[in-house]
Short mmCIF file of C-alpha atoms and ligand atoms in Angstrom, two decimals:
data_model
loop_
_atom_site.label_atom_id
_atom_site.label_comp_id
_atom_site.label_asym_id
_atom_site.label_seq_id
_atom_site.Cartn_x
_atom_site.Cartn_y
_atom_site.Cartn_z
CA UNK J 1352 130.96 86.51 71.32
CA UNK J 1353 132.21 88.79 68.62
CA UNK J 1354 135.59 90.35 68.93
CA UNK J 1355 137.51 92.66 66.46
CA UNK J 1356 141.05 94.16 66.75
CA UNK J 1357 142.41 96.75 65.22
CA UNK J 1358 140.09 95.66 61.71
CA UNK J 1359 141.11 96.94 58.95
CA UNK J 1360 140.80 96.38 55.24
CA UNK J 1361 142.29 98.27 52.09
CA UNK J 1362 141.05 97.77 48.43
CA UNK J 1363 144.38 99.09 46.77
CA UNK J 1364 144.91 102.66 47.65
CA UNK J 1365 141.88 103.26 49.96
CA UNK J 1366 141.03 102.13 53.46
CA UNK J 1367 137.74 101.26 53.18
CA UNK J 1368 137.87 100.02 56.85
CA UNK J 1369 140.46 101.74 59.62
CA UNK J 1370 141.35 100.05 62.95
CA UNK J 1371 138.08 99.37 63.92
CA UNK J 1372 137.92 97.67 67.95
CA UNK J 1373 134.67 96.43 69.16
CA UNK J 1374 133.18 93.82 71.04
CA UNK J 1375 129.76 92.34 70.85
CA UNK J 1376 128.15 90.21 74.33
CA UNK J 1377 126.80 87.07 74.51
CA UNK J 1378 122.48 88.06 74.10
CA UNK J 1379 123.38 91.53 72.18
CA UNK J 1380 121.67 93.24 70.25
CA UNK J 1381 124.35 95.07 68.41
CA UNK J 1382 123.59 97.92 65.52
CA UNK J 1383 126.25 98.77 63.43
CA UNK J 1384 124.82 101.75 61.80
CA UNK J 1385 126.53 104.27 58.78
CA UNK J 1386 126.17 106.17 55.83
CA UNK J 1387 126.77 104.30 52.76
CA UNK J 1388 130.16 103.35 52.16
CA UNK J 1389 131.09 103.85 55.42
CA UNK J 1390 132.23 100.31 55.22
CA UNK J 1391 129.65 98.12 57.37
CA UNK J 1392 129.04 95.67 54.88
CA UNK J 1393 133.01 95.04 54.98
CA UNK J 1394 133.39 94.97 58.13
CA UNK J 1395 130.84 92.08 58.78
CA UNK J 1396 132.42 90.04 56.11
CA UNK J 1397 135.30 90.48 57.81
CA UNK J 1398 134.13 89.39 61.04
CA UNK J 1399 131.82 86.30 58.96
CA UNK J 1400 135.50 85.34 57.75
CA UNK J 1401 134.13 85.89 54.20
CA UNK J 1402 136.80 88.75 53.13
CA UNK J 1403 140.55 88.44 54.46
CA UNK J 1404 141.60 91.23 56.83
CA UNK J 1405 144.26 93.65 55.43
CA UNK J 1406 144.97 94.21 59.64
CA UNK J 1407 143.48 92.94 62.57
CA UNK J 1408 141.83 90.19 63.78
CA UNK J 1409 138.32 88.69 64.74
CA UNK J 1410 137.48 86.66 67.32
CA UNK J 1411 133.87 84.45 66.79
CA UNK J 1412 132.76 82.25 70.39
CA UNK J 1413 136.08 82.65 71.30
CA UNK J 1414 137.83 81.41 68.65
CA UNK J 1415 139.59 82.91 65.64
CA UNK J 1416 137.93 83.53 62.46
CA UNK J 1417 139.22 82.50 59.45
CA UNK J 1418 138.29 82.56 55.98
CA UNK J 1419 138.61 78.47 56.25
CA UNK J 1420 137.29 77.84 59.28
CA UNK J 1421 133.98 76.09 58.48
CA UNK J 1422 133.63 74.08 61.90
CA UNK J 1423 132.98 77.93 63.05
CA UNK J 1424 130.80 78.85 60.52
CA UNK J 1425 128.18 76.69 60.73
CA UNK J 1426 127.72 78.30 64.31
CA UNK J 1427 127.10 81.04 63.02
CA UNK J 1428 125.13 82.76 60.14
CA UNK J 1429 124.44 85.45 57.69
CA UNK J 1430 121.51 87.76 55.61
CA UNK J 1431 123.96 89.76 52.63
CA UNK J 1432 122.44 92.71 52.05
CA UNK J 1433 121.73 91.38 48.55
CA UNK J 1434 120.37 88.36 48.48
CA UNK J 1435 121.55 86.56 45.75
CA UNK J 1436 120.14 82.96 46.10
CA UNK J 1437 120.81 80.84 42.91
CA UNK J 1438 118.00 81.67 40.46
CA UNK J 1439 117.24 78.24 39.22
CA UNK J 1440 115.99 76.77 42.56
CA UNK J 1441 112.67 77.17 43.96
CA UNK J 1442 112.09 78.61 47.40
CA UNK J 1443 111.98 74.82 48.90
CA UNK J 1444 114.89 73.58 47.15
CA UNK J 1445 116.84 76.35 49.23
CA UNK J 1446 115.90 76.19 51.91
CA UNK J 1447 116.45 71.74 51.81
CA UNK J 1448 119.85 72.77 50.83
CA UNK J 1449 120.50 75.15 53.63
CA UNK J 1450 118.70 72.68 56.03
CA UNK J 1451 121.59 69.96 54.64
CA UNK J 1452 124.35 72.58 54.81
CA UNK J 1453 123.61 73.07 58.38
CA UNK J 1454 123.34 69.10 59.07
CA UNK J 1455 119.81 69.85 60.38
CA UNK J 1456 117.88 67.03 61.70
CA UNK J 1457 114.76 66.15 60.21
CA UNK J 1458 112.43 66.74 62.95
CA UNK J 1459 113.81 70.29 63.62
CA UNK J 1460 113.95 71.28 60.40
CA UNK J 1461 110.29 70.56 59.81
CA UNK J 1462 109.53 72.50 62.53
CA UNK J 1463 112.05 75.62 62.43
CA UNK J 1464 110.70 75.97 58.66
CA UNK J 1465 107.04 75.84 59.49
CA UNK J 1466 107.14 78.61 62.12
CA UNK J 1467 109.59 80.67 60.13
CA UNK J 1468 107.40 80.58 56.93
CA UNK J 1469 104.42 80.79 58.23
CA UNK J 1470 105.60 84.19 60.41
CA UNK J 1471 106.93 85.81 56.70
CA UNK J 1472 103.99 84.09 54.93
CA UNK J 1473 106.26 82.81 52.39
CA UNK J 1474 104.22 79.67 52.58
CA UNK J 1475 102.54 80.01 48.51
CA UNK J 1476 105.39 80.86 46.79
CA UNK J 1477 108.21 78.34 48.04
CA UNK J 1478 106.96 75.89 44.83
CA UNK J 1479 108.10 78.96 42.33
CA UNK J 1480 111.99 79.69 40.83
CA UNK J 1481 113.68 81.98 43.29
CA UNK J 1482 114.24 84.03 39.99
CA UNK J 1483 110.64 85.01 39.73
CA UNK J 1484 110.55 86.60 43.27
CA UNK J 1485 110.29 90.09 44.07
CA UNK J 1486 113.15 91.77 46.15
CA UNK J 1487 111.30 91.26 49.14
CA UNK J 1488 110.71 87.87 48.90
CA UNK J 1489 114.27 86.97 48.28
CA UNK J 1490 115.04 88.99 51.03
CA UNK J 1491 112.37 86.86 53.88
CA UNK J 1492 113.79 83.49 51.85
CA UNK J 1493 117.15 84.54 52.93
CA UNK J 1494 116.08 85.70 56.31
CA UNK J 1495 114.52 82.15 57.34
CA UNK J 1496 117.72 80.12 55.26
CA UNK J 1497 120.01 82.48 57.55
CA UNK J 1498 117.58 81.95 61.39
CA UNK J 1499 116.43 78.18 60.75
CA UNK J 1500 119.47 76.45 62.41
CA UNK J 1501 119.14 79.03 65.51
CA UNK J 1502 122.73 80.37 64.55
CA UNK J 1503 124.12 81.62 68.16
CA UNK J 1504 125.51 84.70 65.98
CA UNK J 1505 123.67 85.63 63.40
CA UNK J 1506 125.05 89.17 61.19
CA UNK J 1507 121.99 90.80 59.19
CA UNK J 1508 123.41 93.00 56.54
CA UNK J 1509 120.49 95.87 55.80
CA UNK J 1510 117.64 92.59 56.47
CA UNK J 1511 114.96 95.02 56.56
CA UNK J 1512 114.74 96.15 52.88
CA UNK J 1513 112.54 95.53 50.92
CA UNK J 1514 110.64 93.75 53.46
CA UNK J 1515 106.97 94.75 54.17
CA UNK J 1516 106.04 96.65 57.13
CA UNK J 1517 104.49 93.60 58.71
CA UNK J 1518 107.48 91.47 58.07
CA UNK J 1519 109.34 93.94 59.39
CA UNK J 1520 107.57 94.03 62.71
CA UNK J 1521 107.95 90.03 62.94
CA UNK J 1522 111.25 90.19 61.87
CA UNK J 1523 111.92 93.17 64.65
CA UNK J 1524 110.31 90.33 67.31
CA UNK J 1525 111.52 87.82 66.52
CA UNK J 1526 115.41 89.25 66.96
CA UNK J 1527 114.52 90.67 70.46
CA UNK J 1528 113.10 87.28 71.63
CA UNK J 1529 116.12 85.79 69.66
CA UNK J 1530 118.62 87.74 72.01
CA UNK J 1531 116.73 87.06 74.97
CA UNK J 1532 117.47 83.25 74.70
CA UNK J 1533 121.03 84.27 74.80
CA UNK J 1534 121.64 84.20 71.00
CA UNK J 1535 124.04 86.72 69.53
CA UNK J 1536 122.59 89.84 66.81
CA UNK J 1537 124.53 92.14 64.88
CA UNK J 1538 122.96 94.33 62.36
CA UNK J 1539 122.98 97.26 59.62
CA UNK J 1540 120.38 99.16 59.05
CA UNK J 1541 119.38 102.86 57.90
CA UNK J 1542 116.43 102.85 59.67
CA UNK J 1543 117.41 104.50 62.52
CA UNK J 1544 113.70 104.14 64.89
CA UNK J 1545 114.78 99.99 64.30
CA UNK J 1546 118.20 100.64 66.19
CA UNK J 1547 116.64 102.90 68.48
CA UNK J 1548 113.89 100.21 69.23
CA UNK J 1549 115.78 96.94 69.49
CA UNK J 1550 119.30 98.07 69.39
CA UNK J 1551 121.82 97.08 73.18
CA UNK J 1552 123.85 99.11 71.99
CA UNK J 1553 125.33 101.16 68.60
CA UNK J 1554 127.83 101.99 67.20
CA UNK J 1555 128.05 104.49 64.80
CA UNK J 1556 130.52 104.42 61.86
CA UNK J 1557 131.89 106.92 59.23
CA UNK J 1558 134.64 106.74 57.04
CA UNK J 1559 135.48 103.56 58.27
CA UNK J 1560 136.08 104.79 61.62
CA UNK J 1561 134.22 104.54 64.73
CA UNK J 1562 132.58 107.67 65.58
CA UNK J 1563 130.63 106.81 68.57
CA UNK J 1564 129.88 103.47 70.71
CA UNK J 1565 127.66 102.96 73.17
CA UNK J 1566 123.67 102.16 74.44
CA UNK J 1567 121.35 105.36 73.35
CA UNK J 1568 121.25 106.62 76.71
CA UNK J 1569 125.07 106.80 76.77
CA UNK J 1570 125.06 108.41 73.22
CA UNK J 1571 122.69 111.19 73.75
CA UNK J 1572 124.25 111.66 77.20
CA UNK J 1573 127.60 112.25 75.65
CA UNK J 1574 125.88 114.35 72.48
CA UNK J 1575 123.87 116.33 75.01
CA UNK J 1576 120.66 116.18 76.02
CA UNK J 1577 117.57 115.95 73.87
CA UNK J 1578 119.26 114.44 70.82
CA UNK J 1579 117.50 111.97 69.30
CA UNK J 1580 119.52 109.23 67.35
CA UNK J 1581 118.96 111.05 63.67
CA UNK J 1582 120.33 113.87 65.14
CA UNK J 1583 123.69 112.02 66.66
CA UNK J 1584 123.98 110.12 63.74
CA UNK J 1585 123.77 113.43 61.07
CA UNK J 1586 126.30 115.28 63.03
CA UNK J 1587 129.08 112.14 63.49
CA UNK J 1588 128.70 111.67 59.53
CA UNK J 1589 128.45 115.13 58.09
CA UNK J 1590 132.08 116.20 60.23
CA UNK J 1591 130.16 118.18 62.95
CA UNK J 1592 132.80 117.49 66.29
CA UNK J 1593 130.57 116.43 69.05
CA UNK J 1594 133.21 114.05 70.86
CA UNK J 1595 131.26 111.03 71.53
CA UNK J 1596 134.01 108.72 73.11
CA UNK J 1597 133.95 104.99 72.51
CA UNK J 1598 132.37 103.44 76.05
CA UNK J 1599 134.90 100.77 77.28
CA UNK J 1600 133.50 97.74 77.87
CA UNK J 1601 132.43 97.37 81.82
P1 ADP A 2348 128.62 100.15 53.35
O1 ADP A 2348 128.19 98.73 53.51
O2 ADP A 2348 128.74 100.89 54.63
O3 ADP A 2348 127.73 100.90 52.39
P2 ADP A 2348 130.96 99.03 52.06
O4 ADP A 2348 131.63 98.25 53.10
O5 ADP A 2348 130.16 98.29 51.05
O6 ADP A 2348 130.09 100.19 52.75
O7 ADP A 2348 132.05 99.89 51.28
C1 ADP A 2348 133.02 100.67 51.95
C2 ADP A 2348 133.95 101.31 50.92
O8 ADP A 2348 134.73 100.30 50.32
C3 ADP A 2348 133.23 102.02 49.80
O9 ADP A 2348 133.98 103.16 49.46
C4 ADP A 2348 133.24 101.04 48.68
O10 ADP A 2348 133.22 101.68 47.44
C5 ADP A 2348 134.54 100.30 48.91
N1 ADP A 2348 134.47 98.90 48.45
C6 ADP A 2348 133.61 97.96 48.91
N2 ADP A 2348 133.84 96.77 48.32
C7 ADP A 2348 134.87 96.98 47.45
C8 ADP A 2348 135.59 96.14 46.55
N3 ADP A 2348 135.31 94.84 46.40
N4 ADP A 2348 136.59 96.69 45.84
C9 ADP A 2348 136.91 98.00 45.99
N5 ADP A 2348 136.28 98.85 46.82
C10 ADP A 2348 135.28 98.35 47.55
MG1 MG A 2349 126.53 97.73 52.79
#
């Protein structure tokens, strides 16, 4: 579903992203976890074909991702991990234009919006300017505009800031029932207990390297026993050696 090779991008002098190799299933769950600036949000605009490779290659449904390749695209979609939706619309206005982005039909629209709204309660405030919402709304606005044409991929950058902590639990279901229907999920996030709740597998960058790769089991396995996830992901990113090897794919 999601295949990079060798990734790698350079802004000027510094790598910010180093040969990275992974490959994301068809119904995955996929965390792509890291301090900041470790170079996640890079590397998922590299793999959304929204930022030119300096290396390497990416690989979307089987087909090469471009930075032009908008057939591709549209199977696909994205949550930035700020959401900058154009000020001057209201909340409906978006989400009409996303609907006519994506060529959504009428009927499904209707419907996709309803349920989506209604589960972030966004329903009040999609009459008001996008530039009077808080952070958090902005960020659910951007969550339904990204999940309302059932993307088969769909890369979340960070989605759960900002959001409230029932949002957040809706949110968290509704991506595990998304991945169950065979849909596609890779994700950022700092909040570690959301990766360790919902996450196939992670993958754990620093540096713009991989540092580890793998389901939890296989991580703590490999970090030792009794490790919890905070724990693995402290000692890959602070230079403590505990030689978790990248799991090939079976
Ligand atoms: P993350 O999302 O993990 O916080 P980023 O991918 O945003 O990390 O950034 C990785 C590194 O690349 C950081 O050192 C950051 O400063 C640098 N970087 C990101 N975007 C740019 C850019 N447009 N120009 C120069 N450096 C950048
Ligand atoms: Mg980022």
């Amino acid at each position: 579903m999601i295949t990079a090779s060798n990734l790698t991008k350079k802004y000027g002098e510094k790598t910010a992203v180093k040969n990275i190799n992974l490959s994301v299933k068809k119904g995955e769950l996929f965390a792509y976890l890291g301090p900041n600036g470790s170079g996640k949000s890079t590397t998922i605009k590299m793999l959304m074909g929204l930022l030119e490779p300096s290396d390497g290659s990416v690989e979307i449904l089987g087909e090469p991702m471009h930075l032009n390749n908008t057939e591709l695209k549209r199977k696909i979609s994205f949550v930035p991990d700020t959401p900058d939706i154009i000020g001057k619309l209201t909340g409906n206005e978006y989400l009409n234009f996303v609907a006519s982005i994506y060529k959504m039909d009428k009927e499904t629209y209707k419907n996709k919006r309803e349920e989506l709204v209604n589960m972030f309660e966004l329903g009040n405030d999609l009459g008001v300017l996008v530039e009077e919402y808080s952070h958090g709304m902005r960020q659910k606005l951007a969550v339904i505009g990204a999940l309302m044409h059932s993307p088969e991929v769909i890369f979340l950058d960070e989605p759960n800031v900002g959001l409230d902590p029932k949002s957040n639990r809706e949110l968290k279901n509704y991506l595990t029932d998304y991945v169950q229907q065979g849909n596609t999920v890779f994700l950022t996030t700092h909040t570690l207990s959301l990766a360790e709740e919902i996450a196939d597998r992670i993958c754990i960058i620093y540096q713009g390297e991989i540092k580890a790769l793998g389901t939890l089991a296989e991580l703590r396995e490999q970090a030792g026993m009794g490790r919890t996830l905070e724990d693995i992901f402290l000692a890959l990113t602070d230079g403590e050696d505990v030689h978790v090897q990248e799991h090939t794919e079976s």
